[in-house]
mmCIF file of C-alpha atoms in Angstrom:
data_model
loop_
_atom_site.group_PDB
_atom_site.id
_atom_site.type_symbol
_atom_site.label_atom_id
_atom_site.label_comp_id
_atom_site.label_asym_id
_atom_site.label_seq_id
_atom_site.Cartn_x
_atom_site.Cartn_y
_atom_site.Cartn_z
ATOM 1 C CA THR G 124 0.186 16.555 -15.613
ATOM 2 C CA GLN G 125 -1.770 14.016 -13.593
ATOM 3 C CA LEU G 126 -5.405 13.629 -14.596
ATOM 4 C CA LEU G 127 -8.196 11.589 -13.029
ATOM 5 C CA GLU G 128 -11.221 10.872 -15.191
ATOM 6 C CA GLN G 129 -14.416 9.777 -13.505
ATOM 7 C CA SER G 130 -17.283 7.969 -15.168
ATOM 8 C CA PRO G 131 -20.102 8.356 -15.440
ATOM 9 C CA GLN G 132 -20.257 12.134 -15.112
ATOM 10 C CA PHE G 133 -23.946 11.982 -14.124
ATOM 11 C CA LEU G 134 -25.950 9.059 -12.769
ATOM 12 C CA SER G 135 -29.602 8.982 -11.780
ATOM 13 C CA ILE G 136 -31.030 5.720 -10.448
ATOM 14 C CA GLN G 137 -33.933 4.435 -8.368
ATOM 15 C CA GLU G 138 -33.607 3.821 -4.667
ATOM 16 C CA GLY G 139 -32.581 0.224 -3.990
ATOM 17 C CA GLU G 140 -30.503 -0.203 -7.144
ATOM 18 C CA ASN G 141 -26.756 -0.846 -7.245
ATOM 19 C CA LEU G 142 -24.189 1.351 -8.985
ATOM 20 C CA THR G 143 -20.484 1.664 -9.681
ATOM 21 C CA VAL G 144 -18.437 4.808 -10.242
ATOM 22 C CA TYR G 145 -15.015 4.628 -11.865
ATOM 23 C CA CYS G 146 -11.920 6.766 -11.442
ATOM 24 C CA ASN G 147 -9.153 6.265 -14.003
ATOM 25 C CA SER G 148 -5.724 7.703 -14.670
ATOM 26 C CA SER G 149 -2.559 6.941 -16.595
ATOM 27 C CA SER G 150 -0.533 8.077 -13.561
ATOM 28 C CA VAL G 151 0.395 6.111 -10.464
ATOM 29 C CA PHE G 152 -0.762 7.488 -7.128
ATOM 30 C CA SER G 153 0.659 6.696 -3.701
ATOM 31 C CA SER G 154 -2.847 6.858 -2.257
ATOM 32 C CA LEU G 155 -6.336 7.653 -3.419
ATOM 33 C CA GLN G 156 -9.244 9.156 -1.532
ATOM 34 C CA TRP G 157 -12.968 9.291 -2.188
ATOM 35 C CA TYR G 158 -15.019 12.263 -1.062
ATOM 36 C CA ARG G 159 -18.748 13.059 -1.139
ATOM 37 C CA GLN G 160 -19.880 16.644 -1.420
ATOM 38 C CA GLU G 161 -23.375 18.041 -0.959
ATOM 39 C CA PRO G 162 -24.447 21.366 -2.499
ATOM 40 C CA GLY G 163 -22.965 24.383 -0.704
ATOM 41 C CA GLU G 164 -20.826 22.230 1.597
ATOM 42 C CA GLY G 165 -17.225 21.062 1.639
ATOM 43 C CA PRO G 166 -16.200 17.557 0.499
ATOM 44 C CA VAL G 167 -16.359 14.904 3.218
ATOM 45 C CA LEU G 168 -13.653 12.252 3.240
ATOM 46 C CA LEU G 169 -15.140 8.745 2.853
ATOM 47 C CA VAL G 170 -12.093 6.513 2.537
ATOM 48 C CA THR G 171 -8.396 6.322 1.721
ATOM 49 C CA VAL G 172 -6.876 3.392 -0.173
ATOM 50 C CA VAL G 173 -3.133 2.928 -0.251
ATOM 51 C CA THR G 174 -2.180 -0.570 -1.393
ATOM 52 C CA GLY G 175 -2.673 -1.832 -4.948
ATOM 53 C CA GLY G 176 -5.624 -4.223 -5.032
ATOM 54 C CA GLU G 177 -6.928 -2.994 -1.685
ATOM 55 C CA VAL G 178 -10.662 -3.273 -1.016
ATOM 56 C CA LYS G 179 -12.370 -1.298 1.745
ATOM 57 C CA LYS G 180 -16.007 -1.447 2.810
ATOM 58 C CA LEU G 181 -17.972 1.302 4.492
ATOM 59 C CA LYS G 182 -21.489 -0.076 5.165
ATOM 60 C CA ARG G 183 -23.077 -0.276 1.677
ATOM 61 C CA LEU G 184 -20.079 1.339 -0.050
ATOM 62 C CA THR G 185 -17.183 -0.743 -1.401
ATOM 63 C CA PHE G 186 -13.999 0.929 -2.597
ATOM 64 C CA GLN G 187 -11.283 -0.742 -4.628
ATOM 65 C CA PHE G 188 -7.811 0.473 -5.592
ATOM 66 C CA GLY G 189 -6.439 -0.953 -8.834
ATOM 67 C CA ASP G 190 -3.474 -3.325 -8.707
ATOM 68 C CA ALA G 191 -1.275 -0.764 -10.473
ATOM 69 C CA ARG G 192 -2.558 2.102 -8.278
ATOM 70 C CA LYS G 193 -3.783 4.026 -11.328
ATOM 71 C CA ASP G 194 -7.517 3.538 -10.936
ATOM 72 C CA SER G 195 -10.246 3.014 -8.389
ATOM 73 C CA SER G 196 -13.920 2.164 -8.183
ATOM 74 C CA LEU G 197 -16.758 2.892 -5.789
ATOM 75 C CA HIS G 198 -19.670 0.462 -5.656
ATOM 76 C CA ILE G 199 -22.861 1.296 -3.792
ATOM 77 C CA THR G 200 -25.298 -1.483 -2.934
ATOM 78 C CA ALA G 201 -29.001 -0.762 -2.464
ATOM 79 C CA ALA G 202 -28.694 2.982 -2.971
ATOM 80 C CA GLN G 203 -30.582 5.308 -0.648
ATOM 81 C CA THR G 204 -31.663 8.926 -1.147
ATOM 82 C CA GLY G 205 -29.033 9.950 1.395
ATOM 83 C CA ASP G 206 -26.359 8.778 -1.056
ATOM 84 C CA THR G 207 -27.206 11.669 -3.391
ATOM 85 C CA GLY G 208 -24.272 14.012 -3.937
ATOM 86 C CA LEU G 209 -21.129 14.758 -5.890
ATOM 87 C CA TYR G 210 -18.559 11.983 -5.581
ATOM 88 C CA LEU G 211 -14.931 12.969 -6.076
ATOM 89 C CA CYS G 212 -11.901 10.749 -6.235
ATOM 90 C CA ALA G 213 -8.555 12.386 -5.465
ATOM 91 C CA GLY G 214 -5.079 11.003 -5.858
ATOM 92 C CA GLU G 215 -1.925 11.913 -3.996
ATOM 93 C CA GLY G 216 1.076 11.992 -6.307
ATOM 94 C CA GLY G 217 3.771 12.863 -3.772
ATOM 95 C CA ASN G 218 3.994 16.578 -4.597
ATOM 96 C CA GLU G 219 1.942 17.982 -1.677
ATOM 97 C CA LYS G 220 -1.058 18.194 -3.978
ATOM 98 C CA LEU G 221 -4.230 16.209 -4.426
ATOM 99 C CA THR G 222 -5.332 15.668 -8.001
ATOM 100 C CA PHE G 223 -9.117 15.691 -8.014
ATOM 101 C CA GLY G 224 -11.180 13.659 -10.417
ATOM 102 C CA THR G 225 -13.734 15.230 -12.723
ATOM 103 C CA GLY G 226 -16.592 14.220 -10.401
ATOM 104 C CA THR G 227 -19.704 12.063 -10.596
ATOM 105 C CA ARG G 228 -23.007 13.664 -9.727
ATOM 106 C CA LEU G 229 -25.271 10.965 -8.284
ATOM 107 C CA THR G 230 -29.012 11.361 -7.814
ATOM 108 C CA ILE G 231 -31.050 8.668 -6.076
ATOM 109 C CA ILE G 232 -34.741 8.838 -6.915
ATOM 110 C CA PRO G 233 -37.145 7.764 -4.161
ATOM 111 C CA ASP C 20 -12.437 16.308 16.570
ATOM 112 C CA THR C 21 -12.156 16.257 12.760
ATOM 113 C CA GLU C 22 -13.701 19.667 12.222
ATOM 114 C CA VAL C 23 -12.414 22.490 10.082
ATOM 115 C CA THR C 24 -14.360 25.711 10.555
ATOM 116 C CA GLN C 25 -14.650 28.579 8.108
ATOM 117 C CA THR C 26 -16.083 32.064 8.466
ATOM 118 C CA PRO C 27 -18.058 33.701 7.096
ATOM 119 C CA LYS C 28 -20.450 31.201 5.496
ATOM 120 C CA HIS C 29 -21.506 33.737 2.875
ATOM 121 C CA LEU C 30 -19.836 36.955 1.717
ATOM 122 C CA VAL C 31 -20.941 39.562 -0.794
ATOM 123 C CA MET C 32 -18.364 42.199 -1.667
ATOM 124 C CA GLY C 33 -17.854 44.940 -4.208
ATOM 125 C CA MET C 34 -14.838 45.088 -6.475
ATOM 126 C CA THR C 35 -13.220 47.841 -4.384
ATOM 127 C CA ASN C 36 -13.710 46.153 -1.007
ATOM 128 C CA LYS C 37 -11.135 44.432 1.184
ATOM 129 C CA LYS C 38 -12.301 41.378 3.100
ATOM 130 C CA SER C 39 -10.806 38.283 4.717
ATOM 131 C CA LEU C 40 -11.822 34.638 4.895
ATOM 132 C CA LYS C 41 -10.875 32.691 8.001
ATOM 133 C CA CYS C 42 -10.209 28.998 8.590
ATOM 134 C CA GLU C 43 -9.423 27.155 11.819
ATOM 135 C CA GLN C 44 -8.544 23.567 12.729
ATOM 136 C CA HIS C 45 -7.613 22.010 16.059
ATOM 137 C CA MET C 46 -6.507 18.585 14.864
ATOM 138 C CA GLY C 47 -2.795 19.394 15.069
ATOM 139 C CA HIS C 48 -2.539 19.168 11.294
ATOM 140 C CA ARG C 49 0.643 20.587 9.778
ATOM 141 C CA ALA C 50 -0.621 21.286 6.269
ATOM 142 C CA MET C 51 -3.413 23.686 5.346
ATOM 143 C CA TYR C 52 -4.900 24.484 1.967
ATOM 144 C CA TRP C 53 -7.058 26.998 0.136
ATOM 145 C CA TYR C 54 -9.166 25.814 -2.785
ATOM 146 C CA LYS C 55 -11.546 27.586 -5.145
ATOM 147 C CA GLN C 56 -14.549 25.685 -6.477
ATOM 148 C CA LYS C 57 -16.824 26.839 -9.268
ATOM 149 C CA ALA C 58 -20.259 25.335 -9.769
ATOM 150 C CA LYS C 59 -20.279 21.737 -11.012
ATOM 151 C CA LYS C 60 -16.451 21.559 -10.997
ATOM 152 C CA PRO C 61 -13.951 19.880 -8.669
ATOM 153 C CA PRO C 62 -11.960 22.040 -6.234
ATOM 154 C CA GLU C 63 -8.936 23.865 -7.686
ATOM 155 C CA LEU C 64 -5.897 24.249 -5.456
ATOM 156 C CA MET C 65 -4.797 27.825 -4.735
ATOM 157 C CA PHE C 66 -2.276 27.695 -1.859
ATOM 158 C CA VAL C 67 -0.587 25.157 0.412
ATOM 159 C CA TYR C 68 0.936 25.931 3.791
ATOM 160 C CA SER C 69 3.223 23.361 5.375
ATOM 161 C CA TYR C 70 4.420 23.955 8.935
ATOM 162 C CA GLU C 71 3.107 27.541 8.689
ATOM 163 C CA LYS C 72 5.190 28.306 5.619
ATOM 164 C CA LEU C 73 3.769 28.888 2.141
ATOM 165 C CA SER C 74 4.944 25.924 0.083
ATOM 166 C CA ILE C 75 2.738 26.107 -3.006
ATOM 167 C CA ASN C 76 1.152 29.050 -4.823
ATOM 168 C CA GLU C 77 -0.685 27.839 -7.913
ATOM 169 C CA SER C 78 -0.043 31.079 -9.823
ATOM 170 C CA VAL C 79 -2.904 32.774 -8.027
ATOM 171 C CA PRO C 80 -3.443 36.502 -8.800
ATOM 172 C CA SER C 81 -2.056 38.861 -6.162
ATOM 173 C CA ARG C 82 -5.557 40.105 -5.301
ATOM 174 C CA PHE C 83 -5.676 36.906 -3.200
ATOM 175 C CA SER C 84 -3.215 37.006 -0.295
ATOM 176 C CA PRO C 85 -2.909 34.056 2.097
ATOM 177 C CA GLU C 86 -1.673 34.244 5.658
ATOM 178 C CA CYS C 87 -0.968 31.581 8.279
ATOM 179 C CA PRO C 88 -0.724 33.332 11.682
ATOM 180 C CA ASN C 89 -0.200 30.034 13.537
ATOM 181 C CA SER C 90 -0.542 26.303 13.051
ATOM 182 C CA SER C 91 -4.312 26.358 13.638
ATOM 183 C CA LEU C 92 -5.321 29.380 11.590
ATOM 184 C CA LEU C 93 -5.353 30.217 7.918
ATOM 185 C CA ASN C 94 -6.608 33.447 6.385
ATOM 186 C CA LEU C 95 -7.257 34.533 2.826
ATOM 187 C CA HIS C 96 -7.201 38.282 2.294
ATOM 188 C CA LEU C 97 -9.200 39.574 -0.642
ATOM 189 C CA HIS C 98 -8.743 42.906 -2.396
ATOM 190 C CA ALA C 99 -9.994 44.320 -5.686
ATOM 191 C CA LEU C 100 -11.672 41.102 -6.755
ATOM 192 C CA GLN C 101 -13.435 40.572 -10.060
ATOM 193 C CA PRO C 102 -16.931 39.137 -10.603
ATOM 194 C CA GLU C 103 -15.339 35.963 -12.041
ATOM 195 C CA ASP C 104 -13.776 35.347 -8.610
ATOM 196 C CA SER C 105 -17.239 34.493 -7.288
ATOM 197 C CA ALA C 106 -17.049 30.869 -6.111
ATOM 198 C CA LEU C 107 -17.060 28.564 -3.087
ATOM 199 C CA TYR C 108 -13.752 28.946 -1.237
ATOM 200 C CA LEU C 109 -12.744 25.858 0.678
ATOM 201 C CA CYS C 110 -10.141 25.423 3.376
ATOM 202 C CA ALA C 111 -8.678 22.014 4.158
ATOM 203 C CA SER C 112 -6.074 20.543 6.459
ATOM 204 C CA SER C 113 -4.101 17.320 6.644
ATOM 205 C CA GLN C 114 -1.683 15.717 9.079
ATOM 206 C CA GLU C 115 1.253 15.933 6.721
ATOM 207 C CA GLY C 116 1.428 15.785 2.963
ATOM 208 C CA ALA C 117 -1.632 15.939 0.758
ATOM 209 C CA ASN C 118 -3.125 12.667 1.957
ATOM 210 C CA GLU C 119 -6.502 12.580 3.753
ATOM 211 C CA GLN C 120 -7.525 16.210 3.692
ATOM 212 C CA TYR C 121 -10.376 17.408 5.873
ATOM 213 C CA PHE C 122 -12.422 20.208 4.388
ATOM 214 C CA GLY C 123 -14.340 23.039 5.981
ATOM 215 C CA PRO C 124 -17.884 23.898 4.872
ATOM 216 C CA GLY C 125 -16.636 26.695 2.631
ATOM 217 C CA THR C 126 -17.347 30.387 2.157
ATOM 218 C CA ARG C 127 -19.727 31.257 -0.688
ATOM 219 C CA LEU C 128 -18.240 34.451 -2.139
ATOM 220 C CA THR C 129 -20.125 36.738 -4.502
ATOM 221 C CA VAL C 130 -18.309 39.694 -6.065
ATOM 222 C CA THR C 131 -20.597 42.410 -7.404
#
């Protein structure tokens, strides 16, 4: 069974601060996605990383895929209140399924 | 257009009712999914359709019955549900395989 553990589970920080969310597994994934979900809405795809060691930037968000394709991180610079939400990593293991991470609930305090 | 639409947005039903959830995408995606999400938890996969054929059923109780009438539409028929089935039901689609899924806004289902 493929598992993805995210840490921290909850994070509450002041606007303007930086933060990093981690997504770890003992399994190898062919690709990994990050989603953000707001209450009562569906997850919104932020990024897909495919190559080990890959780094992708989306404005103030930086995503990294581990060299062994077992882990990933999301770094947010100068957090804004609009960044508040549930962040989910999800790995594709080649079996038509996405394995979702346990989730990180981020709250940015104005 | 990267939109997946779902109707209804909210649904309240009794345990003896029959209702259906609908999902539509016009991105030409060949895979469509139903997920169930409980509060503060990640989505749990229920069904996968690939090229309009059911390819994965995650041991979902028969009171949930999926249907894929064509490549753009996905339905979930509900019958004799239990209060513990109350959840956010999400539909998603992807080009092929499980990679890069696009989710609809969900249907908030309450079973009374």
